[in-house]
Every structure is written in C-alpha cells, then in structure tokens.
Amino acid sequence: MTEPTTLPAPVLDWARSSLGSLTVDDASGNYSPRVWEVTRHDGGDRFFVKLAASPASFTRATFAYRHAVPRLGAGRAPGLAATSAQHLALIVTAVPGTALSRLQLSGSALETAYRKAGALLALLHQAGKLTRSTHQQASTSLRRAADRAEQYVEAAGEHLSAEQRKLVMVRAAELRLLDRLPLGYIHGNAEADQWMWSGPRQPMAFTGFGYARFAAVVEDFVLMACGAWAEEPRLRSAFLAGYGRRLSDEEKHALACLTALHAATFSLRGAARGQTAAAERGRRLLDRLMREAHA
C-alpha cells in the first residue's frame, strides 16, 4: 500500500478544527511518511499530526499519551492535543531536541545520552498500572513473540539456512520456559531514532509510542542489543547505570532468545519487502549469535 505524501484533506480539516489556522510541512524526510509537522498561525506553536498504521496502533498510542506519558514529567515526551478514531490520527506537541540517531555524539557525550535514556525508560516501565487484564497481557508477551517467530521461520524457505532456522526454533522453545521476568509498560521501539537530545543539561525526551504496551520489560532492550550494545558494549553499561539495575540471569537468557527471534524476523521482513540490505543484516546477526552460542 502506497503511503500518502501529503496530509489527506479530511485529516487536515480535522487538524484545523482542533488547532486553528495551520501551515503544514512534510516531515517525512525526518520522521516517516505518516507524520507531518504543522505550525499554528496564532502563536507559532509546533505540533505533529500522526496517522497510525492500524486501529491497534492508534489504540496503543492513545493509551500511552493519556495514561503513561504524563508520568514521565514535563518535556520528556510529546503531549496529546487531539485524537480522531475516525482518521486513526493523533496530534501531539513538539518536544525540543534532535533525534539521537541523527547526531554525531561520541565518547562520554554518547554515554551520557544512553544513561539518560536508561533513566527515562525505567520511569516508563513503571508508568502503566498492571491490572488483572494488563498483567495477563504482559505475562504472555514472550510466548506470543515465540509464536510469531516460529511462524516466520516456517515460511522462510531458502532465506534462512537450516542452522539459522534451528537456532531460532531452539530459542523460541527456551523463551516459553521463562515465566518469572519483570513486567511493565514498555515503549516497544526503544532506540536512538526515538530519543530527542538537547544536550547534557536538558532532559531527554521519548517519541513514537505506537508500539507501547504491557510486556516483559526485557523486550524493550532488544533493539539496543541488536545494535548499539553489540557495537559498543560501554553503551550497555551506561544505559543500565541510568536504568538503575543490572539484568537478572533470566532476563539475560530471555534477551539472547529475543535477539535471535528479532534477527530472523528482521531478515525475513526485509526479504519480503525487497530490502536486501536489511535482510542481509538480519542474517549476519544470526550468524554472530550462532558463533556466540558455540563459543
């Protein structure tokens, strides 16, 4: 399905009814094809209009902005200005800073950024109230992740080697045996693309809550384990220092399993979409994980 490159007219009309007269800027180059930056003529306030990818994503993001994000404190995440279930659209306030992934930080500055990200993610993990239903949702999240990975691998064909498929299946089976992991409210897409950095003296802010949900909190570490933590282990130490605790042995095991599952699904999705570089990156990660398992 082709993404819209301009803000659809019905959504623009709704945004204007919510905010007043607006100037619209295409933010797709900096964010995604489903995000537009708008500026209110009266006062010059900046907002972002976001179209959710699905009703489920809309529901997750709306819940996050209404119930969890306020617990993070002022300036640490966008605020919710308006929602439209009809259009699957949200209007959120702009937060200062630049996505960390777009900056060239290094050394102690980068470690400081990861330490701040760890502290903020710890707040988010405690932000949502675990009720009976959300506890059930969180406690079964790893089992659902294992089920999804197995479905991908069964449909993999020649995209994965026999040894790669075996690794994923073994890790999925192991993941189902882990049932005493910390639960909480996770961001679901915790990586530098979503971290807004304004300098060491300013608060870090998180954006992009379309995948936020109740789950085992270790699931929020997978993208970092596949990327920054693997490339620069000192960033793992800095992040966990900010987070306030080390991972338990059971969480480390779960993270190893989840990393293998993510690598496989990332590779297969890349192949399905014709994204050769993404598919190869996933296979390389699987090869590294196999080497580590045999070491």
mmCIF file of C-alpha atoms in Angstrom:
data_model
loop_
_atom_site.group_PDB
_atom_site.id
_atom_site.type_symbol
_atom_site.label_atom_id
_atom_site.label_comp_id
_atom_site.label_asym_id
_atom_site.label_seq_id
_atom_site.Cartn_x
_atom_site.Cartn_y
_atom_site.Cartn_z
ATOM 1 C CA MET A 1 0.000 0.000 0.000
ATOM 2 C CA THR A 2 1.396 3.399 -1.005
ATOM 3 C CA GLU A 3 1.785 5.849 1.866
ATOM 4 C CA PRO A 4 0.341 9.355 1.435
ATOM 5 C CA THR A 5 2.979 12.019 0.799
ATOM 6 C CA THR A 6 0.694 14.929 1.675
ATOM 7 C CA LEU A 7 -1.612 15.290 4.636
ATOM 8 C CA PRO A 8 -5.003 13.935 3.487
ATOM 9 C CA ALA A 9 -7.601 16.688 3.145
ATOM 10 C CA PRO A 10 -10.089 15.217 5.683
ATOM 11 C CA VAL A 11 -7.296 14.924 8.280
ATOM 12 C CA LEU A 12 -6.129 18.475 7.547
ATOM 13 C CA ASP A 13 -9.675 19.755 8.032
ATOM 14 C CA TRP A 14 -9.889 17.924 11.349
ATOM 15 C CA ALA A 15 -6.488 19.269 12.455
ATOM 16 C CA ARG A 16 -7.568 22.825 11.628
ATOM 17 C CA SER A 17 -10.801 22.355 13.554
ATOM 18 C CA SER A 18 -8.693 21.261 16.534
ATOM 19 C CA LEU A 19 -5.849 23.800 16.357
ATOM 20 C CA GLY A 20 -6.975 26.642 14.138
ATOM 21 C CA SER A 21 -5.245 28.003 11.037
ATOM 22 C CA LEU A 22 -2.132 25.955 10.212
ATOM 23 C CA THR A 23 0.902 25.731 7.996
ATOM 24 C CA VAL A 24 1.776 22.149 7.047
ATOM 25 C CA ASP A 25 5.328 20.912 6.476
ATOM 26 C CA ASP A 26 6.098 17.453 5.143
ATOM 27 C CA ALA A 27 8.173 15.845 7.882
ATOM 28 C CA SER A 28 8.558 12.517 6.091
ATOM 29 C CA GLY A 29 12.250 13.058 5.384
ATOM 30 C CA ASN A 30 12.999 13.313 9.080
ATOM 31 C CA TYR A 31 10.361 11.056 10.572
ATOM 32 C CA SER A 32 8.115 8.806 8.485
ATOM 33 C CA PRO A 33 5.612 9.028 5.613
ATOM 34 C CA ARG A 34 2.795 9.082 8.181
ATOM 35 C CA VAL A 35 3.947 12.147 10.138
ATOM 36 C CA TRP A 36 3.517 15.826 9.306
ATOM 37 C CA GLU A 37 4.748 18.870 11.180
ATOM 38 C CA VAL A 38 2.199 21.680 11.483
ATOM 39 C CA THR A 39 2.598 25.196 12.843
ATOM 40 C CA ARG A 40 -0.274 27.190 14.264
ATOM 41 C CA HIS A 41 -0.528 30.667 12.772
ATOM 42 C CA ASP A 42 -1.735 32.087 16.069
ATOM 43 C CA GLY A 43 1.340 31.889 18.297
ATOM 44 C CA GLY A 44 3.591 29.758 16.115
ATOM 45 C CA ASP A 45 3.234 26.617 18.239
ATOM 46 C CA ARG A 46 4.505 23.442 16.544
ATOM 47 C CA PHE A 47 2.667 20.110 16.513
ATOM 48 C CA PHE A 48 2.903 16.789 14.726
ATOM 49 C CA VAL A 49 -0.026 15.065 13.061
ATOM 50 C CA LYS A 50 0.474 11.313 13.072
ATOM 51 C CA LEU A 51 -1.545 8.688 11.215
ATOM 52 C CA ALA A 52 -1.482 5.338 12.978
ATOM 53 C CA ALA A 53 -0.691 2.310 10.835
ATOM 54 C CA SER A 54 -3.658 0.362 12.215
ATOM 55 C CA PRO A 55 -6.513 0.630 14.720
ATOM 56 C CA ALA A 56 -4.395 -1.326 17.209
ATOM 57 C CA SER A 57 -1.505 1.114 16.832
ATOM 58 C CA PHE A 58 -3.901 4.044 17.276
ATOM 59 C CA THR A 59 -5.294 2.495 20.459
ATOM 60 C CA ARG A 60 -1.812 1.807 21.852
ATOM 61 C CA ALA A 61 -0.548 5.318 21.143
ATOM 62 C CA THR A 62 -3.676 6.992 22.531
ATOM 63 C CA PHE A 63 -3.457 4.956 25.739
ATOM 64 C CA ALA A 64 0.238 5.777 26.069
ATOM 65 C CA TYR A 65 -0.219 9.522 25.681
ATOM 66 C CA ARG A 66 -3.203 9.625 28.033
ATOM 67 C CA HIS A 67 -2.109 7.285 30.805
ATOM 68 C CA ALA A 68 1.639 6.645 30.755
ATOM 69 C CA VAL A 69 3.414 9.615 29.161
ATOM 70 C CA PRO A 70 2.220 12.126 31.800
ATOM 71 C CA ARG A 71 4.116 10.093 34.417
ATOM 72 C CA LEU A 72 7.403 10.919 32.704
ATOM 73 C CA GLY A 73 7.253 14.601 33.570
ATOM 74 C CA ALA A 74 7.240 17.842 31.619
ATOM 75 C CA GLY A 75 9.384 17.996 28.487
ATOM 76 C CA ARG A 76 10.148 14.270 28.431
ATOM 77 C CA ALA A 77 7.616 13.259 25.764
ATOM 78 C CA PRO A 78 5.107 14.932 23.453
ATOM 79 C CA GLY A 79 1.748 15.865 24.906
ATOM 80 C CA LEU A 80 -1.524 14.743 23.351
ATOM 81 C CA ALA A 81 -3.502 17.621 21.819
ATOM 82 C CA ALA A 82 -6.267 15.733 19.990
ATOM 83 C CA THR A 83 -7.205 12.334 18.579
ATOM 84 C CA SER A 84 -9.565 11.106 15.879
ATOM 85 C CA ALA A 85 -10.566 7.456 15.837
ATOM 86 C CA GLN A 86 -12.270 8.085 12.503
ATOM 87 C CA HIS A 87 -8.989 9.081 10.861
ATOM 88 C CA LEU A 88 -6.699 6.987 13.130
ATOM 89 C CA ALA A 89 -4.929 10.280 13.730
ATOM 90 C CA LEU A 90 -3.252 11.937 16.687
ATOM 91 C CA ILE A 91 -1.978 15.468 17.169
ATOM 92 C CA VAL A 92 0.906 15.755 19.607
ATOM 93 C CA THR A 93 3.006 18.659 20.747
ATOM 94 C CA ALA A 94 6.575 19.073 19.554
ATOM 95 C CA VAL A 95 9.404 18.468 22.015
ATOM 96 C CA PRO A 96 12.790 20.176 21.793
ATOM 97 C CA GLY A 97 15.898 18.437 20.606
ATOM 98 C CA THR A 98 17.128 16.257 17.768
ATOM 99 C CA ALA A 99 16.827 12.501 17.381
ATOM 100 C CA LEU A 100 19.980 10.984 18.849
ATOM 101 C CA SER A 101 20.462 8.836 15.746
ATOM 102 C CA ARG A 102 20.912 11.978 13.642
ATOM 103 C CA LEU A 103 23.686 13.391 15.824
ATOM 104 C CA GLN A 104 27.378 12.569 15.803
ATOM 105 C CA LEU A 105 27.892 12.151 19.541
ATOM 106 C CA SER A 106 30.792 10.053 20.726
ATOM 107 C CA GLY A 107 32.745 9.254 23.864
ATOM 108 C CA SER A 108 31.387 10.499 27.177
ATOM 109 C CA ALA A 109 28.652 12.559 25.493
ATOM 110 C CA LEU A 110 27.137 9.444 23.942
ATOM 111 C CA GLU A 111 27.425 7.550 27.215
ATOM 112 C CA THR A 112 25.610 10.396 28.976
ATOM 113 C CA ALA A 113 22.818 10.193 26.404
ATOM 114 C CA TYR A 114 22.422 6.441 26.960
ATOM 115 C CA ARG A 115 22.471 6.931 30.718
ATOM 116 C CA LYS A 116 19.650 9.470 30.432
ATOM 117 C CA ALA A 117 17.735 7.136 28.124
ATOM 118 C CA GLY A 118 18.051 4.339 30.675
ATOM 119 C CA ALA A 119 16.701 6.526 33.467
ATOM 120 C CA LEU A 120 13.746 7.669 31.355
ATOM 121 C CA LEU A 121 12.910 4.154 30.201
ATOM 122 C CA ALA A 122 12.907 2.993 33.828
ATOM 123 C CA LEU A 123 10.246 5.632 34.548
ATOM 124 C CA LEU A 124 8.156 4.478 31.595
ATOM 125 C CA HIS A 125 8.345 0.837 32.638
ATOM 126 C CA GLN A 126 6.710 1.812 35.921
ATOM 127 C CA ALA A 127 4.190 4.231 34.390
ATOM 128 C CA GLY A 128 1.361 1.887 33.463
ATOM 129 C CA LYS A 129 -0.782 0.258 36.122
ATOM 130 C CA LEU A 130 -0.800 -3.536 35.993
ATOM 131 C CA THR A 131 -4.407 -4.642 36.344
ATOM 132 C CA ARG A 132 -5.580 -8.229 36.071
ATOM 133 C CA SER A 133 -6.028 -7.917 32.297
ATOM 134 C CA THR A 134 -2.803 -5.993 31.643
ATOM 135 C CA HIS A 135 -0.864 -8.416 33.830
ATOM 136 C CA GLN A 136 -2.179 -11.255 31.685
ATOM 137 C CA GLN A 137 -1.177 -9.341 28.554
ATOM 138 C CA ALA A 138 2.317 -8.715 29.891
ATOM 139 C CA SER A 139 2.914 -12.215 31.254
ATOM 140 C CA THR A 140 2.125 -13.848 27.900
ATOM 141 C CA SER A 141 4.119 -11.422 25.738
ATOM 142 C CA LEU A 142 7.169 -13.669 25.435
ATOM 143 C CA ARG A 143 5.060 -16.637 24.416
ATOM 144 C CA ARG A 144 3.425 -14.559 21.699
ATOM 145 C CA ALA A 145 6.847 -13.399 20.485
ATOM 146 C CA ALA A 146 7.950 -17.036 20.224
ATOM 147 C CA ASP A 147 4.795 -17.947 18.281
ATOM 148 C CA ARG A 148 5.315 -15.109 15.782
ATOM 149 C CA ALA A 149 8.953 -16.029 15.220
ATOM 150 C CA GLU A 150 8.125 -19.661 14.587
ATOM 151 C CA GLN A 151 5.504 -18.655 12.029
ATOM 152 C CA TYR A 152 8.070 -16.513 10.223
ATOM 153 C CA VAL A 153 10.679 -19.256 10.231
ATOM 154 C CA GLU A 154 8.237 -21.874 8.945
ATOM 155 C CA ALA A 155 7.580 -19.590 5.985
ATOM 156 C CA ALA A 156 11.235 -18.676 5.499
ATOM 157 C CA GLY A 157 12.042 -21.037 2.665
ATOM 158 C CA GLU A 158 15.616 -20.574 1.486
ATOM 159 C CA HIS A 159 16.022 -17.140 3.078
ATOM 160 C CA LEU A 160 17.469 -18.777 6.198
ATOM 161 C CA SER A 161 19.882 -21.673 6.403
ATOM 162 C CA ALA A 162 18.966 -24.871 8.218
ATOM 163 C CA GLU A 163 21.319 -23.935 11.066
ATOM 164 C CA GLN A 164 19.772 -20.465 11.351
ATOM 165 C CA ARG A 165 16.262 -21.910 11.455
ATOM 166 C CA LYS A 166 17.325 -24.382 14.118
ATOM 167 C CA LEU A 167 18.773 -21.606 16.285
ATOM 168 C CA VAL A 168 15.539 -19.611 16.139
ATOM 169 C CA MET A 169 13.364 -22.616 16.914
ATOM 170 C CA VAL A 170 15.534 -23.570 19.903
ATOM 171 C CA ARG A 171 15.475 -20.000 21.232
ATOM 172 C CA ALA A 172 11.695 -19.795 20.784
ATOM 173 C CA ALA A 173 11.244 -23.011 22.771
ATOM 174 C CA GLU A 174 13.532 -21.697 25.523
ATOM 175 C CA LEU A 175 11.640 -18.417 25.672
ATOM 176 C CA ARG A 176 8.407 -20.218 26.539
ATOM 177 C CA LEU A 177 10.020 -21.651 29.669
ATOM 178 C CA LEU A 178 10.822 -18.222 31.162
ATOM 179 C CA ASP A 179 7.980 -17.011 33.364
ATOM 180 C CA ARG A 180 9.488 -15.013 36.252
ATOM 181 C CA LEU A 181 10.530 -11.853 34.455
ATOM 182 C CA PRO A 182 9.812 -8.241 35.487
ATOM 183 C CA LEU A 183 6.705 -6.880 33.795
ATOM 184 C CA GLY A 184 5.810 -3.296 32.982
ATOM 185 C CA TYR A 185 4.770 -0.770 30.382
ATOM 186 C CA ILE A 186 7.269 -0.790 27.518
ATOM 187 C CA HIS A 187 7.963 1.706 24.751
ATOM 188 C CA GLY A 188 8.150 -1.052 22.149
ATOM 189 C CA ASN A 189 10.534 0.805 19.826
ATOM 190 C CA ALA A 190 13.276 1.895 22.208
ATOM 191 C CA GLU A 191 16.213 3.055 20.124
ATOM 192 C CA ALA A 192 18.062 6.235 19.231
ATOM 193 C CA ASP A 193 15.594 7.200 16.468
ATOM 194 C CA GLN A 194 13.020 7.892 19.181
ATOM 195 C CA TRP A 195 15.269 9.707 21.672
ATOM 196 C CA MET A 196 15.292 13.508 21.443
ATOM 197 C CA TRP A 197 18.546 15.011 22.692
ATOM 198 C CA SER A 198 19.003 18.664 23.659
ATOM 199 C CA GLY A 199 22.316 18.405 25.474
ATOM 200 C CA PRO A 200 23.612 17.005 28.769
ATOM 201 C CA ARG A 201 21.933 19.705 30.878
ATOM 202 C CA GLN A 202 18.474 19.225 29.374
ATOM 203 C CA PRO A 203 16.017 16.353 29.834
ATOM 204 C CA MET A 204 15.881 13.661 27.195
ATOM 205 C CA ALA A 205 12.502 13.056 25.573
ATOM 206 C CA PHE A 206 10.972 9.941 24.023
ATOM 207 C CA THR A 207 8.732 9.979 20.954
ATOM 208 C CA GLY A 208 6.889 7.319 18.937
ATOM 209 C CA PHE A 209 4.534 5.376 21.213
ATOM 210 C CA GLY A 210 2.695 3.360 18.561
ATOM 211 C CA TYR A 211 4.177 0.092 19.872
ATOM 212 C CA ALA A 212 3.833 0.863 23.581
ATOM 213 C CA ARG A 213 2.185 -1.924 25.574
ATOM 214 C CA PHE A 214 2.331 -4.054 28.706
ATOM 215 C CA ALA A 215 5.000 -6.754 28.387
ATOM 216 C CA ALA A 216 8.106 -8.228 29.937
ATOM 217 C CA VAL A 217 10.359 -5.162 30.227
ATOM 218 C CA VAL A 218 13.307 -7.046 28.714
ATOM 219 C CA GLU A 219 11.567 -6.729 25.339
ATOM 220 C CA ASP A 220 12.488 -3.032 25.340
ATOM 221 C CA PHE A 221 16.191 -3.894 25.239
ATOM 222 C CA VAL A 222 16.137 -5.997 22.073
ATOM 223 C CA LEU A 223 16.762 -3.252 19.504
ATOM 224 C CA MET A 224 19.693 -1.940 21.526
ATOM 225 C CA ALA A 225 21.089 -5.447 21.998
ATOM 226 C CA CYS A 226 20.968 -5.946 18.236
ATOM 227 C CA GLY A 227 22.577 -2.571 17.530
ATOM 228 C CA ALA A 228 24.340 -0.127 19.825
ATOM 229 C CA TRP A 229 25.020 -2.532 22.689
ATOM 230 C CA ALA A 230 26.593 -5.092 20.366
ATOM 231 C CA GLU A 231 28.712 -2.465 18.603
ATOM 232 C CA GLU A 232 29.751 -0.548 21.739
ATOM 233 C CA PRO A 233 29.336 -2.527 24.990
ATOM 234 C CA ARG A 234 30.115 0.590 27.049
ATOM 235 C CA LEU A 235 26.745 1.971 25.965
ATOM 236 C CA ARG A 236 25.042 -1.032 27.545
ATOM 237 C CA SER A 237 26.822 -0.260 30.816
ATOM 238 C CA ALA A 238 25.873 3.421 30.607
ATOM 239 C CA PHE A 239 22.242 2.610 29.821
ATOM 240 C CA LEU A 240 21.875 0.128 32.672
ATOM 241 C CA ALA A 241 23.531 2.579 35.068
ATOM 242 C CA GLY A 242 20.775 5.046 34.212
ATOM 243 C CA TYR A 243 18.139 2.312 34.311
ATOM 244 C CA GLY A 244 19.124 1.621 37.889
ATOM 245 C CA ARG A 245 19.817 -2.097 37.903
ATOM 246 C CA ARG A 246 21.553 -4.901 36.060
ATOM 247 C CA LEU A 247 19.690 -7.556 34.155
ATOM 248 C CA SER A 248 18.970 -10.775 36.011
ATOM 249 C CA ASP A 249 20.318 -14.051 34.652
ATOM 250 C CA GLU A 250 16.831 -14.965 33.467
ATOM 251 C CA GLU A 251 16.496 -11.613 31.681
ATOM 252 C CA LYS A 252 19.879 -12.140 30.006
ATOM 253 C CA HIS A 253 18.679 -15.508 28.767
ATOM 254 C CA ALA A 254 15.420 -14.005 27.539
ATOM 255 C CA LEU A 255 17.310 -11.223 25.778
ATOM 256 C CA ALA A 256 19.513 -13.757 23.985
ATOM 257 C CA CYS A 257 16.393 -15.583 22.812
ATOM 258 C CA LEU A 258 14.596 -12.412 21.764
ATOM 259 C CA THR A 259 17.637 -11.158 19.882
ATOM 260 C CA ALA A 260 17.715 -14.313 17.758
ATOM 261 C CA LEU A 261 13.978 -14.051 17.089
ATOM 262 C CA HIS A 262 14.307 -10.383 16.124
ATOM 263 C CA ALA A 263 17.211 -11.090 13.774
ATOM 264 C CA ALA A 264 15.215 -13.746 11.955
ATOM 265 C CA THR A 265 12.030 -11.694 11.593
ATOM 266 C CA PHE A 266 14.028 -8.606 10.576
ATOM 267 C CA SER A 267 15.783 -10.585 7.864
ATOM 268 C CA LEU A 268 12.605 -12.199 6.565
ATOM 269 C CA ARG A 269 10.630 -8.956 6.520
ATOM 270 C CA GLY A 270 13.484 -7.313 4.650
ATOM 271 C CA ALA A 271 13.492 -10.096 2.075
ATOM 272 C CA ALA A 272 9.703 -9.911 1.679
ATOM 273 C CA ARG A 273 9.886 -6.154 1.051
ATOM 274 C CA GLY A 274 12.835 -6.364 -1.318
ATOM 275 C CA GLN A 275 15.116 -4.653 1.207
ATOM 276 C CA THR A 276 18.286 -6.611 0.507
ATOM 277 C CA ALA A 277 20.470 -4.724 2.977
ATOM 278 C CA ALA A 278 18.026 -5.292 5.844
ATOM 279 C CA ALA A 279 17.696 -8.990 5.021
ATOM 280 C CA GLU A 280 21.469 -9.417 4.958
ATOM 281 C CA ARG A 281 21.895 -7.511 8.209
ATOM 282 C CA GLY A 282 19.495 -9.891 9.924
ATOM 283 C CA ARG A 283 21.343 -12.932 8.590
ATOM 284 C CA ARG A 284 24.687 -11.527 9.754
ATOM 285 C CA LEU A 285 23.264 -11.019 13.212
ATOM 286 C CA LEU A 286 22.012 -14.605 13.263
ATOM 287 C CA ASP A 287 25.476 -15.834 12.220
ATOM 288 C CA ARG A 288 27.049 -13.844 15.073
ATOM 289 C CA LEU A 289 24.578 -15.283 17.555
ATOM 290 C CA MET A 290 25.375 -18.805 16.347
ATOM 291 C CA ARG A 291 29.088 -18.193 16.830
ATOM 292 C CA GLU A 292 28.456 -16.916 20.347
ATOM 293 C CA ALA A 293 26.267 -19.925 21.141
ATOM 294 C CA HIS A 294 29.052 -22.293 20.053
ATOM 295 C CA ALA A 295 31.834 -20.391 21.827
#
